[in-house]
Amino acid sequence: MTRANFFFTKDVNYEALAKLGASLAEGRPAGLAAFDSSWKTIYPHLPELPEAARKAWFGFDHFHSDRAYEAALEVLGLARDFKHLVDIGGNTGRFTHRFLLRNPKARATVVDLPVQTEAIPTREELQEVVDRIDVFAIDWLTDAELHVSADADLFWMSQFLDCFSEEEAVSILTRAAASMSPASKLYIMETFWDRQKYETASFCLAQTSVYFTALANGNSKMYHSGDMERCVEAAGLTVEERYDGLGFGHSIMQCRVR
């Protein structure tokens, strides 16, 4: 964990943090100029980052999420046997891969920016399950609608909504809810800073918001669970269950259409 956090700070964030003041004042990731001043957010350009920064970004992301995935799959198994996963913000497909290995009769749709979805069929680590994966490309910062198979019954957002402002999160959740049936479940997995076991963990997570401000998008943060629940309710959904203590500090909100 120390290595993942250190290199994420050194190779991704350090130079960008010099622009934190401008980012706060202007509501945009001014620190992105450390890589390319024309970029609006970091996410479409992850493959274009310098090798050290790209390795550090994915190393940080994968380290923390991988530790929670097995625990999350146990939570999902408590619900029912899901037939079709919609992995929103699926990135490189790591969670989809694990879900499909555990559920050999299920299918999945990975939803992300085109730069990610176009790479899914060619990823070597996904080849044993790629015949059960569909993709749907979307830029959530537009008004594009989500279209998925009618049998989709499990909607999954892992470390995804913290990449957006509250207003944007409500918009995304509203569009996701429009694709859900009354029987569908939506699981939101985040590191909510108020749901941590230790005060130091809460402090560290809150400070990670600086990355989102200076570098990622300029307007999002690590969420308080109460703020996320307000977004869920505003989108026409309701929280049914909560699960804490997954991995190093992840929590899950289990939601349904209200």
PDB file of C-alpha atoms in Angstrom:
ATOM      1  CA  MET A   1       0.000   0.000   0.000  1.00  0.00           C
ATOM      2  CA  THR A   2       2.866   2.372   0.809  1.00  0.00           C
ATOM      3  CA  ARG A   3       4.397   1.800  -2.633  1.00  0.00           C
ATOM      4  CA  ALA A   4       1.071   2.222  -4.456  1.00  0.00           C
ATOM      5  CA  ASN A   5       0.333   5.463  -2.614  1.00  0.00           C
ATOM      6  CA  PHE A   6       3.884   6.817  -2.899  1.00  0.00           C
ATOM      7  CA  PHE A   7       4.249   6.380  -6.647  1.00  0.00           C
ATOM      8  CA  PHE A   8       0.725   7.690  -7.255  1.00  0.00           C
ATOM      9  CA  THR A   9       1.742  10.830  -5.385  1.00  0.00           C
ATOM     10  CA  LYS A  10       5.188  11.142  -6.993  1.00  0.00           C
ATOM     11  CA  ASP A  11       4.461  10.307 -10.636  1.00  0.00           C
ATOM     12  CA  VAL A  12       0.843  11.451 -11.005  1.00  0.00           C
ATOM     13  CA  ASN A  13       0.088  14.202  -8.501  1.00  0.00           C
ATOM     14  CA  TYR A  14       3.212  15.960  -7.309  1.00  0.00           C
ATOM     15  CA  GLU A  15       3.756  18.501 -10.081  1.00  0.00           C
ATOM     16  CA  ALA A  16       0.013  19.018 -10.588  1.00  0.00           C
ATOM     17  CA  LEU A  17      -0.515  20.003  -6.952  1.00  0.00           C
ATOM     18  CA  ALA A  18       1.324  23.262  -7.610  1.00  0.00           C
ATOM     19  CA  LYS A  19      -1.862  24.336  -9.430  1.00  0.00           C
ATOM     20  CA  LEU A  20      -4.215  23.505  -6.553  1.00  0.00           C
ATOM     21  CA  GLY A  21      -5.027  27.167  -5.911  1.00  0.00           C
ATOM     22  CA  ALA A  22      -6.050  27.763  -9.506  1.00  0.00           C
ATOM     23  CA  SER A  23      -8.062  24.539  -9.515  1.00  0.00           C
ATOM     24  CA  LEU A  24     -10.024  25.589  -6.445  1.00  0.00           C
ATOM     25  CA  ALA A  25     -10.634  29.087  -7.781  1.00  0.00           C
ATOM     26  CA  GLU A  26     -11.646  28.016 -11.280  1.00  0.00           C
ATOM     27  CA  GLY A  27     -13.367  24.667 -10.645  1.00  0.00           C
ATOM     28  CA  ARG A  28     -11.239  22.861 -13.202  1.00  0.00           C
ATOM     29  CA  PRO A  29      -8.220  20.515 -12.990  1.00  0.00           C
ATOM     30  CA  ALA A  30      -5.584  23.151 -13.672  1.00  0.00           C
ATOM     31  CA  GLY A  31      -2.897  20.678 -12.629  1.00  0.00           C
ATOM     32  CA  LEU A  32      -3.506  18.657 -15.789  1.00  0.00           C
ATOM     33  CA  ALA A  33      -1.216  21.150 -17.489  1.00  0.00           C
ATOM     34  CA  ALA A  34       1.605  19.066 -15.996  1.00  0.00           C
ATOM     35  CA  PHE A  35       0.747  16.549 -18.727  1.00  0.00           C
ATOM     36  CA  ASP A  36      -1.224  18.449 -21.386  1.00  0.00           C
ATOM     37  CA  SER A  37      -2.916  21.820 -20.965  1.00  0.00           C
ATOM     38  CA  SER A  38      -5.604  20.940 -23.536  1.00  0.00           C
ATOM     39  CA  TRP A  39      -7.057  18.049 -21.500  1.00  0.00           C
ATOM     40  CA  LYS A  40     -10.424  18.694 -19.807  1.00  0.00           C
ATOM     41  CA  THR A  41     -10.316  15.679 -17.434  1.00  0.00           C
ATOM     42  CA  ILE A  42      -7.774  12.925 -16.933  1.00  0.00           C
ATOM     43  CA  TYR A  43      -9.962   9.907 -17.710  1.00  0.00           C
ATOM     44  CA  PRO A  44     -10.051   9.867 -21.545  1.00  0.00           C
ATOM     45  CA  HIS A  45      -6.286  10.351 -21.577  1.00  0.00           C
ATOM     46  CA  LEU A  46      -5.110   7.637 -19.189  1.00  0.00           C
ATOM     47  CA  PRO A  47      -3.481   5.655 -22.039  1.00  0.00           C
ATOM     48  CA  GLU A  48      -1.610   8.822 -23.059  1.00  0.00           C
ATOM     49  CA  LEU A  49       0.026   9.443 -19.683  1.00  0.00           C
ATOM     50  CA  PRO A  50       3.810   9.007 -19.537  1.00  0.00           C
ATOM     51  CA  GLU A  51       4.729   5.423 -18.702  1.00  0.00           C
ATOM     52  CA  ALA A  52       5.622   6.072 -15.058  1.00  0.00           C
ATOM     53  CA  ALA A  53       2.441   8.070 -14.434  1.00  0.00           C
ATOM     54  CA  ARG A  54       0.254   5.532 -16.235  1.00  0.00           C
ATOM     55  CA  LYS A  55       1.779   2.660 -14.247  1.00  0.00           C
ATOM     56  CA  ALA A  56       1.344   4.562 -10.976  1.00  0.00           C
ATOM     57  CA  TRP A  57      -2.281   5.567 -11.716  1.00  0.00           C
ATOM     58  CA  PHE A  58      -3.408   2.032 -12.530  1.00  0.00           C
ATOM     59  CA  GLY A  59      -1.251   0.597  -9.751  1.00  0.00           C
ATOM     60  CA  PHE A  60      -2.987   2.811  -7.191  1.00  0.00           C
ATOM     61  CA  ASP A  61      -6.443   2.120  -8.621  1.00  0.00           C
ATOM     62  CA  HIS A  62      -5.982  -1.639  -8.879  1.00  0.00           C
ATOM     63  CA  PHE A  63      -4.294  -2.064  -5.503  1.00  0.00           C
ATOM     64  CA  HIS A  64      -7.138  -0.539  -3.546  1.00  0.00           C
ATOM     65  CA  SER A  65     -10.017  -1.920  -5.602  1.00  0.00           C
ATOM     66  CA  ASP A  66      -8.640  -5.469  -5.912  1.00  0.00           C
ATOM     67  CA  ARG A  67      -8.586  -5.828  -2.123  1.00  0.00           C
ATOM     68  CA  ALA A  68     -12.302  -5.125  -1.975  1.00  0.00           C
ATOM     69  CA  TYR A  69     -13.499  -7.132  -4.977  1.00  0.00           C
ATOM     70  CA  GLU A  70     -13.492 -10.563  -3.324  1.00  0.00           C
ATOM     71  CA  ALA A  71     -15.405  -9.228  -0.333  1.00  0.00           C
ATOM     72  CA  ALA A  72     -17.809  -7.461  -2.692  1.00  0.00           C
ATOM     73  CA  LEU A  73     -18.474 -10.680  -4.619  1.00  0.00           C
ATOM     74  CA  GLU A  74     -19.407 -12.348  -1.339  1.00  0.00           C
ATOM     75  CA  VAL A  75     -21.915  -9.548  -0.722  1.00  0.00           C
ATOM     76  CA  LEU A  76     -23.394 -10.005  -4.192  1.00  0.00           C
ATOM     77  CA  GLY A  77     -23.651 -13.741  -3.607  1.00  0.00           C
ATOM     78  CA  LEU A  78     -25.852 -13.079  -0.595  1.00  0.00           C
ATOM     79  CA  ALA A  79     -28.450 -11.423  -2.830  1.00  0.00           C
ATOM     80  CA  ARG A  80     -29.104 -13.918  -5.629  1.00  0.00           C
ATOM     81  CA  ASP A  81     -27.626 -15.411  -8.773  1.00  0.00           C
ATOM     82  CA  PHE A  82     -27.455 -12.461 -11.127  1.00  0.00           C
ATOM     83  CA  LYS A  83     -27.795 -13.075 -14.868  1.00  0.00           C
ATOM     84  CA  HIS A  84     -26.336  -9.918 -16.388  1.00  0.00           C
ATOM     85  CA  LEU A  85     -23.850  -7.487 -14.866  1.00  0.00           C
ATOM     86  CA  VAL A  86     -23.680  -3.892 -16.085  1.00  0.00           C
ATOM     87  CA  ASP A  87     -20.255  -2.668 -14.938  1.00  0.00           C
ATOM     88  CA  ILE A  88     -20.522   1.130 -15.127  1.00  0.00           C
ATOM     89  CA  GLY A  89     -17.090   2.698 -15.161  1.00  0.00           C
ATOM     90  CA  GLY A  90     -15.708  -0.774 -15.860  1.00  0.00           C
ATOM     91  CA  ASN A  91     -12.260   0.535 -16.782  1.00  0.00           C
ATOM     92  CA  THR A  92     -10.028  -2.429 -17.732  1.00  0.00           C
ATOM     93  CA  GLY A  93     -12.672  -5.029 -16.861  1.00  0.00           C
ATOM     94  CA  ARG A  94     -11.049  -6.419 -13.713  1.00  0.00           C
ATOM     95  CA  PHE A  95     -14.268  -6.677 -11.705  1.00  0.00           C
ATOM     96  CA  THR A  96     -16.205  -8.014 -14.696  1.00  0.00           C
ATOM     97  CA  HIS A  97     -13.559 -10.707 -15.102  1.00  0.00           C
ATOM     98  CA  ARG A  98     -13.873 -11.865 -11.502  1.00  0.00           C
ATOM     99  CA  PHE A  99     -17.670 -11.748 -11.593  1.00  0.00           C
ATOM    100  CA  LEU A 100     -17.869 -13.883 -14.734  1.00  0.00           C
ATOM    101  CA  LEU A 101     -15.409 -16.445 -13.383  1.00  0.00           C
ATOM    102  CA  ARG A 102     -17.582 -16.840 -10.304  1.00  0.00           C
ATOM    103  CA  ASN A 103     -20.830 -16.877 -12.333  1.00  0.00           C
ATOM    104  CA  PRO A 104     -20.193 -19.096 -15.384  1.00  0.00           C
ATOM    105  CA  LYS A 105     -23.735 -18.716 -16.765  1.00  0.00           C
ATOM    106  CA  ALA A 106     -23.843 -14.923 -16.524  1.00  0.00           C
ATOM    107  CA  ARG A 107     -23.064 -12.207 -19.065  1.00  0.00           C
ATOM    108  CA  ALA A 108     -21.718  -8.702 -18.574  1.00  0.00           C
ATOM    109  CA  THR A 109     -21.682  -5.317 -20.247  1.00  0.00           C
ATOM    110  CA  VAL A 110     -18.748  -3.003 -19.579  1.00  0.00           C
ATOM    111  CA  VAL A 111     -19.787   0.658 -19.744  1.00  0.00           C
ATOM    112  CA  ASP A 112     -17.073   3.289 -20.042  1.00  0.00           C
ATOM    113  CA  LEU A 113     -15.469   5.853 -22.309  1.00  0.00           C
ATOM    114  CA  PRO A 114     -14.650   4.623 -25.839  1.00  0.00           C
ATOM    115  CA  VAL A 115     -10.911   4.511 -25.082  1.00  0.00           C
ATOM    116  CA  GLN A 116     -11.662   1.794 -22.510  1.00  0.00           C
ATOM    117  CA  THR A 117     -14.469  -0.141 -24.198  1.00  0.00           C
ATOM    118  CA  GLU A 118     -12.578  -0.435 -27.476  1.00  0.00           C
ATOM    119  CA  ALA A 119      -9.716  -2.160 -25.664  1.00  0.00           C
ATOM    120  CA  ILE A 120     -11.858  -4.718 -23.794  1.00  0.00           C
ATOM    121  CA  PRO A 121     -12.010  -7.388 -26.573  1.00  0.00           C
ATOM    122  CA  THR A 122      -8.225  -7.395 -26.941  1.00  0.00           C
ATOM    123  CA  ARG A 123      -7.202  -7.527 -23.275  1.00  0.00           C
ATOM    124  CA  GLU A 124      -5.232 -10.695 -22.729  1.00  0.00           C
ATOM    125  CA  GLU A 125      -6.427 -11.180 -19.164  1.00  0.00           C
ATOM    126  CA  LEU A 126     -10.084 -11.228 -20.308  1.00  0.00           C
ATOM    127  CA  GLN A 127      -9.820 -13.821 -23.066  1.00  0.00           C
ATOM    128  CA  GLU A 128     -11.264 -16.709 -21.049  1.00  0.00           C
ATOM    129  CA  VAL A 129     -14.522 -14.769 -20.554  1.00  0.00           C
ATOM    130  CA  VAL A 130     -14.522 -12.270 -23.439  1.00  0.00           C
ATOM    131  CA  ASP A 131     -17.227 -14.176 -25.323  1.00  0.00           C
ATOM    132  CA  ARG A 132     -19.614 -13.248 -22.492  1.00  0.00           C
ATOM    133  CA  ILE A 133     -18.754  -9.545 -22.451  1.00  0.00           C
ATOM    134  CA  ASP A 134     -20.547  -6.791 -24.352  1.00  0.00           C
ATOM    135  CA  VAL A 135     -19.497  -3.141 -24.239  1.00  0.00           C
ATOM    136  CA  PHE A 136     -21.342   0.163 -24.279  1.00  0.00           C
ATOM    137  CA  ALA A 137     -19.379   3.373 -24.818  1.00  0.00           C
ATOM    138  CA  ILE A 138     -20.654   6.543 -23.181  1.00  0.00           C
ATOM    139  CA  ASP A 139     -19.367   9.918 -22.067  1.00  0.00           C
ATOM    140  CA  TRP A 140     -21.376  10.644 -18.929  1.00  0.00           C
ATOM    141  CA  LEU A 141     -20.558  14.357 -19.172  1.00  0.00           C
ATOM    142  CA  THR A 142     -22.900  14.538 -22.158  1.00  0.00           C
ATOM    143  CA  ASP A 143     -26.648  13.858 -22.035  1.00  0.00           C
ATOM    144  CA  ALA A 144     -26.230  10.419 -23.660  1.00  0.00           C
ATOM    145  CA  GLU A 145     -28.577   7.708 -22.434  1.00  0.00           C
ATOM    146  CA  LEU A 146     -27.588   4.259 -21.197  1.00  0.00           C
ATOM    147  CA  HIS A 147     -28.876   1.352 -23.288  1.00  0.00           C
ATOM    148  CA  VAL A 148     -28.318  -2.202 -22.052  1.00  0.00           C
ATOM    149  CA  SER A 149     -29.906  -5.617 -22.415  1.00  0.00           C
ATOM    150  CA  ALA A 150     -33.388  -6.030 -20.965  1.00  0.00           C
ATOM    151  CA  ASP A 151     -32.170  -8.922 -18.813  1.00  0.00           C
ATOM    152  CA  ALA A 152     -29.636  -6.735 -16.982  1.00  0.00           C
ATOM    153  CA  ASP A 153     -30.313  -7.266 -13.289  1.00  0.00           C
ATOM    154  CA  LEU A 154     -27.084  -6.156 -11.596  1.00  0.00           C
ATOM    155  CA  PHE A 155     -25.770  -2.604 -12.017  1.00  0.00           C
ATOM    156  CA  TRP A 156     -22.337  -1.994 -10.495  1.00  0.00           C
ATOM    157  CA  MET A 157     -20.418   1.237  -9.848  1.00  0.00           C
ATOM    158  CA  SER A 158     -17.066   0.789  -8.114  1.00  0.00           C
ATOM    159  CA  GLN A 159     -14.978   3.859  -7.241  1.00  0.00           C
ATOM    160  CA  PHE A 160     -16.846   5.594 -10.040  1.00  0.00           C
ATOM    161  CA  LEU A 161     -19.159   8.275  -8.704  1.00  0.00           C
ATOM    162  CA  ASP A 162     -16.344   9.942  -6.772  1.00  0.00           C
ATOM    163  CA  CYS A 163     -15.075  10.961 -10.228  1.00  0.00           C
ATOM    164  CA  PHE A 164     -18.036  13.339 -10.596  1.00  0.00           C
ATOM    165  CA  SER A 165     -19.642  16.282  -8.829  1.00  0.00           C
ATOM    166  CA  GLU A 166     -22.885  15.749  -6.935  1.00  0.00           C
ATOM    167  CA  GLU A 167     -24.937  17.231  -9.786  1.00  0.00           C
ATOM    168  CA  GLU A 168     -23.203  14.942 -12.281  1.00  0.00           C
ATOM    169  CA  ALA A 169     -23.624  11.932  -9.977  1.00  0.00           C
ATOM    170  CA  VAL A 170     -27.380  12.537  -9.799  1.00  0.00           C
ATOM    171  CA  SER A 171     -27.541  12.743 -13.589  1.00  0.00           C
ATOM    172  CA  ILE A 172     -25.630   9.462 -13.974  1.00  0.00           C
ATOM    173  CA  LEU A 173     -27.723   7.671 -11.364  1.00  0.00           C
ATOM    174  CA  THR A 174     -30.938   8.940 -12.980  1.00  0.00           C
ATOM    175  CA  ARG A 175     -29.909   7.551 -16.354  1.00  0.00           C
ATOM    176  CA  ALA A 176     -28.864   4.257 -14.788  1.00  0.00           C
ATOM    177  CA  ALA A 177     -32.202   4.011 -12.966  1.00  0.00           C
ATOM    178  CA  ALA A 178     -34.020   4.462 -16.289  1.00  0.00           C
ATOM    179  CA  SER A 179     -32.399   1.233 -17.496  1.00  0.00           C
ATOM    180  CA  MET A 180     -33.258  -0.747 -14.366  1.00  0.00           C
ATOM    181  CA  SER A 181     -36.285  -2.914 -13.787  1.00  0.00           C
ATOM    182  CA  PRO A 182     -38.066  -3.067 -10.427  1.00  0.00           C
ATOM    183  CA  ALA A 183     -36.180  -6.296  -9.729  1.00  0.00           C
ATOM    184  CA  SER A 184     -32.745  -4.893 -10.602  1.00  0.00           C
ATOM    185  CA  LYS A 185     -30.173  -3.987  -7.976  1.00  0.00           C
ATOM    186  CA  LEU A 186     -27.578  -1.211  -8.096  1.00  0.00           C
ATOM    187  CA  TYR A 187     -24.465  -1.575  -5.966  1.00  0.00           C
ATOM    188  CA  ILE A 188     -22.309   1.487  -5.311  1.00  0.00           C
ATOM    189  CA  MET A 189     -18.882   0.699  -3.852  1.00  0.00           C
ATOM    190  CA  GLU A 190     -16.886   3.638  -2.517  1.00  0.00           C
ATOM    191  CA  THR A 191     -14.419   4.497   0.230  1.00  0.00           C
ATOM    192  CA  PHE A 192     -16.771   6.774   2.152  1.00  0.00           C
ATOM    193  CA  TRP A 193     -14.628   8.760   4.545  1.00  0.00           C
ATOM    194  CA  ASP A 194     -17.246   8.744   7.319  1.00  0.00           C
ATOM    195  CA  ARG A 195     -17.602   4.934   7.292  1.00  0.00           C
ATOM    196  CA  GLN A 196     -14.005   4.135   8.222  1.00  0.00           C
ATOM    197  CA  LYS A 197     -12.943   2.174  11.293  1.00  0.00           C
ATOM    198  CA  TYR A 198     -10.024   4.478  12.095  1.00  0.00           C
ATOM    199  CA  GLU A 199      -9.855   8.271  12.247  1.00  0.00           C
ATOM    200  CA  THR A 200      -6.537   8.322  10.379  1.00  0.00           C
ATOM    201  CA  ALA A 201      -8.118   6.444   7.471  1.00  0.00           C
ATOM    202  CA  SER A 202     -10.923   9.005   7.316  1.00  0.00           C
ATOM    203  CA  PHE A 203      -8.376  11.833   7.247  1.00  0.00           C
ATOM    204  CA  CYS A 204      -6.284  10.238   4.486  1.00  0.00           C
ATOM    205  CA  LEU A 205      -9.335   9.560   2.336  1.00  0.00           C
ATOM    206  CA  ALA A 206     -10.578  13.118   2.731  1.00  0.00           C
ATOM    207  CA  GLN A 207      -7.201  14.429   1.548  1.00  0.00           C
ATOM    208  CA  THR A 208      -7.466  12.300  -1.600  1.00  0.00           C
ATOM    209  CA  SER A 209     -10.069  14.838  -2.709  1.00  0.00           C
ATOM    210  CA  VAL A 210      -7.116  17.098  -3.557  1.00  0.00           C
ATOM    211  CA  TYR A 211      -6.249  14.752  -6.460  1.00  0.00           C
ATOM    212  CA  PHE A 212      -9.748  15.122  -7.899  1.00  0.00           C
ATOM    213  CA  THR A 213      -9.605  18.906  -7.577  1.00  0.00           C
ATOM    214  CA  ALA A 214      -6.135  19.540  -8.963  1.00  0.00           C
ATOM    215  CA  LEU A 215      -5.809  16.795 -11.530  1.00  0.00           C
ATOM    216  CA  ALA A 216      -8.768  14.522 -12.249  1.00  0.00           C
ATOM    217  CA  ASN A 217     -11.711  16.798 -13.012  1.00  0.00           C
ATOM    218  CA  GLY A 218     -11.680  19.854 -10.762  1.00  0.00           C
ATOM    219  CA  ASN A 219     -15.058  19.351  -9.087  1.00  0.00           C
ATOM    220  CA  SER A 220     -15.406  15.975  -7.352  1.00  0.00           C
ATOM    221  CA  LYS A 221     -14.265  14.487  -4.059  1.00  0.00           C
ATOM    222  CA  MET A 222     -14.210  11.467  -1.776  1.00  0.00           C
ATOM    223  CA  TYR A 223     -17.819  11.301  -0.619  1.00  0.00           C
ATOM    224  CA  HIS A 224     -19.472  11.323   2.780  1.00  0.00           C
ATOM    225  CA  SER A 225     -22.038   8.507   2.697  1.00  0.00           C
ATOM    226  CA  GLY A 226     -24.839  10.934   3.534  1.00  0.00           C
ATOM    227  CA  ASP A 227     -24.029  13.038   0.472  1.00  0.00           C
ATOM    228  CA  MET A 228     -24.099   9.942  -1.714  1.00  0.00           C
ATOM    229  CA  GLU A 229     -27.416   8.834  -0.265  1.00  0.00           C
ATOM    230  CA  ARG A 230     -28.901  12.241  -1.140  1.00  0.00           C
ATOM    231  CA  CYS A 231     -27.734  11.731  -4.735  1.00  0.00           C
ATOM    232  CA  VAL A 232     -29.284   8.258  -4.786  1.00  0.00           C
ATOM    233  CA  GLU A 233     -32.624   9.539  -3.515  1.00  0.00           C
ATOM    234  CA  ALA A 234     -32.610  12.495  -5.935  1.00  0.00           C
ATOM    235  CA  ALA A 235     -32.217  10.028  -8.819  1.00  0.00           C
ATOM    236  CA  GLY A 236     -35.358   8.083  -7.901  1.00  0.00           C
ATOM    237  CA  LEU A 237     -33.548   5.265  -6.129  1.00  0.00           C
ATOM    238  CA  THR A 238     -33.460   4.160  -2.514  1.00  0.00           C
ATOM    239  CA  VAL A 239     -30.778   2.538  -0.370  1.00  0.00           C
ATOM    240  CA  GLU A 240     -31.815  -0.930   0.851  1.00  0.00           C
ATOM    241  CA  GLU A 241     -28.673  -2.197   2.574  1.00  0.00           C
ATOM    242  CA  ARG A 242     -25.196  -1.008   3.556  1.00  0.00           C
ATOM    243  CA  TYR A 243     -22.050  -3.084   3.911  1.00  0.00           C
ATOM    244  CA  ASP A 244     -18.869  -1.669   5.477  1.00  0.00           C
ATOM    245  CA  GLY A 245     -15.347  -2.886   6.098  1.00  0.00           C
ATOM    246  CA  LEU A 246     -14.660  -4.383   2.664  1.00  0.00           C
ATOM    247  CA  GLY A 247     -10.991  -4.537   1.714  1.00  0.00           C
ATOM    248  CA  PHE A 248      -9.052  -1.649   3.267  1.00  0.00           C
ATOM    249  CA  GLY A 249     -12.113   0.493   3.895  1.00  0.00           C
ATOM    250  CA  HIS A 250     -14.655   0.188   1.095  1.00  0.00           C
ATOM    251  CA  SER A 251     -18.399   0.256   1.653  1.00  0.00           C
ATOM    252  CA  ILE A 252     -21.299  -0.819  -0.535  1.00  0.00           C
ATOM    253  CA  MET A 253     -24.727   0.759  -0.874  1.00  0.00           C
ATOM    254  CA  GLN A 254     -27.310  -1.656  -2.256  1.00  0.00           C
ATOM    255  CA  CYS A 255     -30.013   0.308  -4.092  1.00  0.00           C
ATOM    256  CA  ARG A 256     -33.235  -0.295  -6.002  1.00  0.00           C
ATOM    257  CA  VAL A 257     -35.616   1.829  -8.032  1.00  0.00           C
ATOM    258  CA  ARG A 258     -38.008   3.643  -5.713  1.00  0.00           C
TER     259      ARG A 258
END
